[in-house]
mmCIF file of C-alpha atoms in Angstrom:
data_model
loop_
_atom_site.group_PDB
_atom_site.id
_atom_site.type_symbol
_atom_site.label_atom_id
_atom_site.label_comp_id
_atom_site.label_asym_id
_atom_site.label_seq_id
_atom_site.Cartn_x
_atom_site.Cartn_y
_atom_site.Cartn_z
ATOM 1 C CA UNK A 1 90.215 108.455 88.506
ATOM 2 C CA UNK A 2 88.669 111.251 86.522
ATOM 3 C CA UNK A 3 92.569 113.085 85.452
ATOM 4 C CA UNK A 4 90.315 115.737 83.830
ATOM 5 C CA UNK A 5 88.459 116.563 86.833
ATOM 6 C CA UNK A 6 91.582 116.533 89.072
ATOM 7 C CA UNK A 7 92.934 119.285 87.153
ATOM 8 C CA UNK A 8 90.059 121.917 87.759
ATOM 9 C CA UNK A 9 91.079 121.649 91.335
ATOM 10 C CA UNK A 10 93.455 121.640 92.789
ATOM 11 C CA UNK A 11 95.652 124.236 95.180
ATOM 12 C CA UNK A 12 99.469 123.667 94.629
ATOM 13 C CA UNK A 13 101.723 122.986 98.237
ATOM 14 C CA UNK A 14 98.904 122.704 100.777
ATOM 15 C CA UNK A 15 98.538 120.770 103.942
ATOM 16 C CA UNK A 16 94.399 120.507 103.751
ATOM 17 C CA UNK A 17 93.918 122.135 106.937
ATOM 18 C CA UNK A 18 90.943 120.608 110.213
ATOM 19 C CA UNK A 19 87.630 122.934 109.490
ATOM 20 C CA UNK A 20 87.945 124.721 112.432
ATOM 21 C CA UNK A 21 91.261 125.739 111.547
ATOM 22 C CA UNK A 22 89.704 128.386 108.949
ATOM 23 C CA UNK A 23 92.145 127.711 106.432
ATOM 24 C CA UNK A 24 93.056 129.620 103.504
ATOM 25 C CA UNK A 25 89.098 130.339 102.146
ATOM 26 C CA UNK A 26 90.389 129.518 98.619
ATOM 27 C CA UNK A 27 91.530 126.114 99.342
ATOM 28 C CA UNK A 28 87.830 125.498 101.526
ATOM 29 C CA UNK A 29 86.537 126.773 98.291
ATOM 30 C CA UNK A 30 88.012 124.580 96.057
ATOM 31 C CA UNK A 31 87.375 121.449 98.464
ATOM 32 C CA UNK A 32 83.769 121.717 98.449
ATOM 33 C CA UNK A 33 83.485 123.357 94.770
ATOM 34 C CA UNK A 34 85.369 119.814 93.804
ATOM 35 C CA UNK A 35 83.447 117.310 96.304
ATOM 36 C CA UNK A 36 79.677 118.709 95.919
ATOM 37 C CA UNK A 37 79.414 120.530 92.790
ATOM 38 C CA UNK A 38 81.786 118.276 90.310
ATOM 39 C CA UNK A 39 81.184 115.297 92.883
ATOM 40 C CA UNK A 40 84.666 114.269 91.870
ATOM 41 C CA UNK A 41 84.938 110.620 93.358
ATOM 42 C CA UNK A 42 88.729 110.453 94.535
ATOM 43 C CA UNK A 43 91.183 113.199 96.082
ATOM 44 C CA UNK A 44 94.674 112.742 95.980
ATOM 45 C CA UNK A 45 97.027 114.060 98.430
ATOM 46 C CA UNK A 46 100.854 114.409 96.903
ATOM 47 C CA UNK A 47 104.165 115.165 98.714
ATOM 48 C CA UNK A 48 107.324 114.482 97.502
ATOM 49 C CA UNK A 49 111.024 113.823 98.492
ATOM 50 C CA UNK A 50 113.282 116.123 100.290
ATOM 51 C CA UNK A 51 110.600 118.621 100.608
ATOM 52 C CA UNK A 52 111.708 122.109 102.320
ATOM 53 C CA UNK A 53 108.456 122.701 103.430
ATOM 54 C CA UNK A 54 109.009 119.439 105.746
ATOM 55 C CA UNK A 55 112.538 119.828 106.437
ATOM 56 C CA UNK A 56 111.473 123.532 108.125
ATOM 57 C CA UNK A 57 108.565 121.832 109.870
ATOM 58 C CA UNK A 58 110.558 119.609 111.585
ATOM 59 C CA UNK A 59 113.019 121.981 112.289
ATOM 60 C CA UNK A 60 110.562 124.492 113.912
ATOM 61 C CA UNK A 61 110.591 125.278 117.803
ATOM 62 C CA UNK A 62 107.921 123.416 119.722
ATOM 63 C CA UNK A 63 107.228 126.375 121.645
ATOM 64 C CA UNK A 64 107.869 129.607 119.346
ATOM 65 C CA UNK A 65 104.265 131.063 117.563
ATOM 66 C CA UNK A 66 105.410 133.645 114.522
ATOM 67 C CA UNK A 67 103.300 135.303 112.763
ATOM 68 C CA UNK A 68 104.987 134.891 109.243
ATOM 69 C CA UNK A 69 103.542 133.502 106.467
ATOM 70 C CA UNK A 70 105.895 129.852 106.431
ATOM 71 C CA UNK A 71 105.627 129.185 110.446
ATOM 72 C CA UNK A 72 101.882 129.490 109.473
ATOM 73 C CA UNK A 73 101.472 127.348 106.986
ATOM 74 C CA UNK A 74 104.040 124.481 107.986
ATOM 75 C CA UNK A 75 102.150 124.217 111.871
ATOM 76 C CA UNK A 76 99.803 122.647 110.174
ATOM 77 C CA UNK A 77 101.498 119.833 109.745
ATOM 78 C CA UNK A 78 102.661 119.505 113.562
ATOM 79 C CA UNK A 79 100.260 116.729 114.319
ATOM 80 C CA UNK A 80 102.453 114.873 111.933
ATOM 81 C CA UNK A 81 105.745 116.386 113.408
ATOM 82 C CA UNK A 82 105.010 114.640 116.615
ATOM 83 C CA UNK A 83 103.716 111.655 115.187
ATOM 84 C CA UNK A 84 107.179 111.477 113.392
ATOM 85 C CA UNK A 85 108.913 112.217 116.810
ATOM 86 C CA UNK A 86 107.605 109.223 118.701
ATOM 87 C CA UNK A 87 107.675 107.067 116.097
ATOM 88 C CA UNK A 88 111.482 107.882 114.845
ATOM 89 C CA UNK A 89 113.685 109.226 117.832
ATOM 90 C CA UNK A 90 116.379 107.206 117.171
ATOM 91 C CA UNK A 91 116.929 107.958 113.652
ATOM 92 C CA UNK A 92 118.530 110.569 111.642
ATOM 93 C CA UNK A 93 116.980 113.925 110.775
ATOM 94 C CA UNK A 94 117.012 113.396 107.369
ATOM 95 C CA UNK A 95 115.286 110.023 108.269
ATOM 96 C CA UNK A 96 112.798 111.489 109.915
ATOM 97 C CA UNK A 97 111.998 113.852 107.724
ATOM 98 C CA UNK A 98 111.798 111.331 104.883
ATOM 99 C CA UNK A 99 108.844 109.496 107.362
ATOM 100 C CA UNK A 100 106.994 112.566 108.159
ATOM 101 C CA UNK A 101 106.788 113.259 104.574
ATOM 102 C CA UNK A 102 104.673 110.518 104.346
ATOM 103 C CA UNK A 103 103.440 111.053 107.631
ATOM 104 C CA UNK A 104 101.976 115.152 106.668
ATOM 105 C CA UNK A 105 100.284 113.382 103.568
ATOM 106 C CA UNK A 106 98.248 110.781 106.103
ATOM 107 C CA UNK A 107 97.471 113.264 108.233
ATOM 108 C CA UNK A 108 95.951 116.105 105.647
ATOM 109 C CA UNK A 109 93.388 113.133 104.489
ATOM 110 C CA UNK A 110 92.298 112.334 108.227
ATOM 111 C CA UNK A 111 92.285 116.476 108.121
ATOM 112 C CA UNK A 112 90.141 116.246 104.896
ATOM 113 C CA UNK A 113 87.598 114.282 107.018
ATOM 114 C CA UNK A 114 87.227 117.032 109.087
ATOM 115 C CA UNK A 115 84.991 118.864 106.159
ATOM 116 C CA UNK A 116 81.124 117.826 106.342
ATOM 117 C CA UNK A 117 80.373 117.254 102.697
ATOM 118 C CA UNK A 118 84.282 114.769 102.590
ATOM 119 C CA UNK A 119 83.189 112.752 105.533
ATOM 120 C CA UNK A 120 79.916 112.244 104.384
ATOM 121 C CA UNK A 121 81.050 111.336 101.011
ATOM 122 C CA UNK A 122 83.401 109.003 101.893
ATOM 123 C CA UNK A 123 81.115 107.221 104.799
ATOM 124 C CA UNK A 124 79.012 106.773 101.690
ATOM 125 C CA UNK A 125 81.136 105.332 99.577
ATOM 126 C CA UNK A 126 81.427 107.750 96.896
ATOM 127 C CA UNK A 127 84.956 109.545 97.487
ATOM 128 C CA UNK A 128 88.170 108.215 98.258
ATOM 129 C CA UNK A 129 90.657 109.827 99.950
ATOM 130 C CA UNK A 130 94.625 108.725 98.764
ATOM 131 C CA UNK A 131 97.560 109.839 99.764
ATOM 132 C CA UNK A 132 100.753 109.984 97.335
ATOM 133 C CA UNK A 133 104.377 110.384 97.450
ATOM 134 C CA UNK A 134 106.958 111.491 94.484
ATOM 135 C CA UNK A 135 111.031 110.494 95.225
ATOM 136 C CA UNK A 136 112.611 112.542 93.121
ATOM 137 C CA UNK A 137 115.867 110.813 93.862
ATOM 138 C CA UNK A 138 114.576 107.721 92.070
ATOM 139 C CA UNK A 139 112.105 108.469 89.762
ATOM 140 C CA UNK A 140 109.290 106.819 91.894
ATOM 141 C CA UNK A 141 105.750 107.005 93.074
ATOM 142 C CA UNK A 142 103.581 105.597 95.671
ATOM 143 C CA UNK A 143 100.382 105.856 96.014
ATOM 144 C CA UNK A 144 97.668 104.296 98.812
ATOM 145 C CA UNK A 145 94.206 104.674 100.041
ATOM 146 C CA UNK A 146 92.827 105.345 103.069
ATOM 147 C CA UNK A 147 90.326 102.671 104.696
ATOM 148 C CA UNK A 148 88.201 104.940 106.371
ATOM 149 C CA UNK A 149 86.502 101.815 107.388
ATOM 150 C CA UNK A 150 89.333 100.848 109.651
ATOM 151 C CA UNK A 151 90.212 104.325 110.962
ATOM 152 C CA UNK A 152 89.342 105.707 114.129
ATOM 153 C CA UNK A 153 88.650 109.591 113.595
ATOM 154 C CA UNK A 154 88.234 111.076 116.453
ATOM 155 C CA UNK A 155 86.019 114.910 116.979
ATOM 156 C CA UNK A 156 88.165 115.782 119.706
ATOM 157 C CA UNK A 157 91.370 117.514 119.275
ATOM 158 C CA UNK A 158 92.930 116.714 122.560
ATOM 159 C CA UNK A 159 91.680 112.904 121.453
ATOM 160 C CA UNK A 160 94.380 111.041 118.788
ATOM 161 C CA UNK A 161 92.756 110.099 114.989
ATOM 162 C CA UNK A 162 94.835 106.891 113.993
ATOM 163 C CA UNK A 163 94.364 105.729 110.670
ATOM 164 C CA UNK A 164 94.784 102.634 108.254
ATOM 165 C CA UNK A 165 95.832 102.399 104.675
ATOM 166 C CA UNK A 166 95.623 100.519 101.770
ATOM 167 C CA UNK A 167 95.831 99.120 98.056
ATOM 168 C CA UNK A 168 99.493 100.947 98.329
ATOM 169 C CA UNK A 169 101.337 100.909 94.943
ATOM 170 C CA UNK A 170 104.561 102.216 93.403
ATOM 171 C CA UNK A 171 105.713 102.770 89.953
ATOM 172 C CA UNK A 172 109.210 103.543 89.522
#
């Protein structure tokens, strides 16, 4: 991975949106510039443990619309929350949040594929999408790669996309 290039284009605390949701223009521009102009070969979406944004998402009422910026920001992870609730209903709230931290990263990786210049380069194997999770409590880092060939990416929002990861690595 070209770490010099990585620092040229980044958005802190950003959940990549689906293209049609008209996310912040600076995030869209940064993604487009990195992929089409710099021709980066890797995009790494990183999350972390004890994420207050994920906790806010998991506490958010399903049927409440809000105009505040925080609500709009964490609402980007709504599908990750739904998947988490479905998979972990039997677990404690803290365990659900831990699961959702990684699920939101994977959802962000799928969201990146809604940008045609990203999807095209991933399909042609010129770009790889990676997820990463940093655990503050034990100073470990987990990294994985989205397996595009095995993913089932849906064009319609009514249909749910699925993902497969490969090349998982763990450092502590």
